[in-house]
Amino acid sequence: MAAQPYDEPPRRGAPPPGYGEQPPGRGEQQQQPPRSRARQDPRTVSGQETIVSDAPRRSRRRGQGEPPEPPGPPTKKGGGGRGGWRRFVPSWKIVVAGTVVLAAGLFGMIMVAYANTPVPKDVQGEATAQQSTIYYRDGKREIAKLGFKREIVPIEKMAQSVKDAAVAIENKTFYEDSGISISAMFRSVYMTATGQQLQGASTITQQMARNYYDGLSQEVSIKRKVMEIFVAVKLDDELTKDEILANYLNTINFGRAYGVEAAAKAYFGKDATAAKLTPEQGAYLAARIQQPNWDHNSPELQARFKTVVQYMAEQWPDRYGSLPQTAKFPQTQKSSGPNEMAGIRGYMVREVLNELESRGLTEEKIKSGGYDIISTFDRRLMKAAQTAVKETRKAFNMSTEYHAGLAAVDPKHGRVLAFYGGDNYLTDPWNEPFQSTKQAASAFKPYVLAAWLQAGYSLKSFVPGNQTVPKVLPGQQPGGIKNSHNVGAAVDVVKATAQSVNTAYVSMAFALPNQLDDVKNLVKAAGFNEKRMDDDVSVHHYQFAIGSALVTPVEQAAGYAIFANGGKYVRYHVVKEVKLKKQVVYGEQASPKPVIDPGVAADATVAMEAVLTNGTAQGKGLGNRPAAGKTGTNNDEKEAWFVGYTPQISTAVGFYREECRTKTGKVVPPQHSNCPVFRKGSKKYTWDNPYTKPFEVSLNFEGAGPPTIAWQKFMTLAHQGLPVEEFPDRAEVGVPENIVPSPTPTPTPTPEAEENPFDDENPFDQGNEDDCLIGCGDDTNPDEDVTIDDGSGEPGPQTTADDAGVAGGGSAPDPRYRRPDSIMTRPEDQ
């Protein structure tokens, strides 16, 4: 108790004031105002009030004969009263009052924070992300699924058992709580401390809020947790329990898939659905929620499965009372593997993604958007392309140094029906028909033929057979352009095409009204890469007319389509349409544009039919089915082609060969068609310092050999079941434009000779018009097309199809990582 604020009464035995001493400044006793009655000392002898001096006391000794001192305040042992440390301890009243004020303040702040916490409206992209599916052109057979394995389904299409299982193991008070569970939070702390963690502190509503809506991160912090609680409470007020549970089960990760519908298929087969799940299957999926990365039958998962079943029985004994005694751990199917790009599928998927990227639909959007993508690829023809190339390579005993690309296009629609780019995208991602650019050689001559006919000149024109006109052409190499065989001083255009006469075609290009520009403009309109065409004309000049330009097989297949489609070009493409929720969001880009007149296309076809009937590819047609095409072989037989078509399909096949050489010149076998970059046991080789580099070498065969045979095999398979269609009749466009005088006519031409000028003069006529598949006909090819000096054989920079984009369609592929140097060995191609 604190000291009293009034004057202390005289102590017992103390001398009266002023004893032996005069108060300072006074000569008489000081008068004091009277005290109240309540404060008067009852022990005073007279009515005079006792006076306590303001001066300090000098002694507490009691004098003799003085009255006794009144008792002071009660004291305790050790110091007494509220003295000592106790005076620093607040009274309980202050503590209670402070607690109430603090609680009120905290409650007020919580209410303000709760009121200011918005209910999230934006859904996370990943929460609703669904797989996109790429189909073959029939729209039914799948090529691959990309991205999140998720299918959104309404709550009505989920089995009751899977809903009950999730609630039982994750949040048993879900249907009663307000979005949060205080008891669950304390239980979680206890179970974590004791090693019995079976249920998390977060309710289903909290988990849904965290995984479904934007604005709630996954970071571990008090701020995020508090915000999550606020949001969960508000969502519980705004959404029904079924809506919350539907969002939760469509969002949650089950390991192999996101969402209960996709998970059902991933674990229990493609025919399984969320609606058909058994109680055991529902419990299995619920058991995966806490640890989705568990193996499909791990011991931990089996133990948690039993816990889920037990909780279901406890919470709903009327539904699952006997389940713990009868439930068996369900059998699951093997995982299909994490990679959808294995085998030939990867090549198709990559081309689809490249094309859609160019149209603004990115790979990221595809993998999360739930699109149905219908490609142009025919499943049967894709297998036919692979079969044709592999059987041909096997028949000619080709090693992995030999590379082949095949592409087939629907002429009327520009659709890439099939291609062969490799056998396994995972080990060899380079797609030959879309990425390998090679000199077209004589397979380029039909475009000069088209420009010739389009200029108003006819097939009956006579062109040089022995030397070019003029003899010296601008930019030609020393010695000029020659043929590998003697065809006489003059040949007509049909014969020049059938026999692949270099001098004739170079002279025809020179005689055009705008010379090489007419050819260059035509091939650009026919879909070829504009930069590559411009570059080649500036470097090779008139050799451009006989195929010095770099082209891809798919460009060639689409280019020849102008002859099969009445002169119209349709940009080649690999996507028919893209649907989202059954609505077309990206349509087909297939607008035809005229490049040459229909009569020009018909007459050019007449000349190219002669290639298969009595020219360089004699005897390798398609039997009674009309077909036309052109062989091509460049200098030293480093690249060989055949490009041909029917009214229904245009197909190009190209071969080339690469040796893998070390710096010392040692030849090393390729690995999966790739030249080895690293060497086992050595750390000195890197991507910048590879162990081997590719060097292009001779194939030792010509375009009339394996390329034509592979083309014939594929086209025979591709046309099975298709009706036989005829080419248009010869149109006889233009007028003769004789660059050289016509040869002296025979004295008595027969009517048949007038119809077919090769009856008496054709050096390839062997009297055999039968067709065969392999090794038939005369493979001696006069088709030495591009007489270009090969140089030293050192590799130059790689030229790929992505130079300046791909004109006329298709996707610009990535650089070929496995071939850092040029596969073109000629210095002028560097």
Coordinates of C-alpha atoms in Angstrom, one line a residue, residues 485 487 494-501 606-621 627 629-632 642 702-705 708 756 758 762-766 768-769 771 776-783:
H485 CA 25.7 -38.0 -123.7
V487 CA 21.6 -36.4 -128.5
V494 CA 9.5 -33.3 -125.3
K495 CA 12.7 -35.2 -126.1
A496 CA 14.8 -32.7 -124.3
T497 CA 12.7 -33.3 -121.2
A498 CA 12.6 -37.1 -121.5
Q499 CA 16.4 -37.3 -122.0
S500 CA 17.2 -34.4 -119.5
V501 CA 19.3 -32.4 -121.9
V606 CA 2.8 -34.7 -121.7
A607 CA 6.6 -34.0 -121.6
M608 CA 7.0 -35.5 -118.2
E609 CA 5.0 -38.6 -119.0
A610 CA 7.6 -39.3 -121.5
V611 CA 10.2 -39.5 -118.7
L612 CA 8.5 -42.6 -117.4
T613 CA 7.5 -44.2 -120.7
N614 CA 10.7 -43.8 -122.7
G615 CA 13.0 -41.5 -120.9
T616 CA 15.4 -41.6 -118.0
A617 CA 12.9 -43.4 -115.7
Q618 CA 11.6 -45.7 -118.4
G619 CA 9.6 -48.7 -117.1
K620 CA 9.1 -47.3 -113.6
G621 CA 5.7 -45.9 -113.9
A627 CA 1.8 -40.7 -114.1
G629 CA 7.6 -36.9 -113.3
K630 CA 11.3 -36.0 -113.6
T631 CA 14.6 -37.5 -112.4
G632 CA 17.4 -35.4 -111.1
F642 CA 12.6 -38.3 -108.5
E702 CA 21.4 -41.6 -109.9
G703 CA 17.8 -40.3 -109.7
A704 CA 16.5 -43.1 -111.9
G705 CA 17.7 -45.6 -109.3
T708 CA 12.5 -43.5 -108.5
N756 CA 4.9 -40.1 -131.3
F758 CA 10.1 -41.1 -130.5
N762 CA 14.1 -42.6 -129.4
P763 CA 17.4 -44.1 -128.2
F764 CA 15.7 -45.4 -125.0
D765 CA 13.0 -47.4 -126.7
Q766 CA 13.7 -51.0 -125.9
N768 CA 9.3 -53.0 -123.5
E769 CA 6.5 -51.0 -122.0
D771 CA 6.4 -51.7 -115.5
C776 CA 13.9 -53.1 -114.1
G777 CA 14.6 -51.0 -117.2
D778 CA 17.8 -49.3 -118.2
D779 CA 19.3 -47.6 -115.1
T780 CA 22.0 -46.0 -117.3
N781 CA 21.1 -42.4 -116.7
P782 CA 22.2 -39.6 -119.1
D783 CA 21.1 -37.3 -116.3

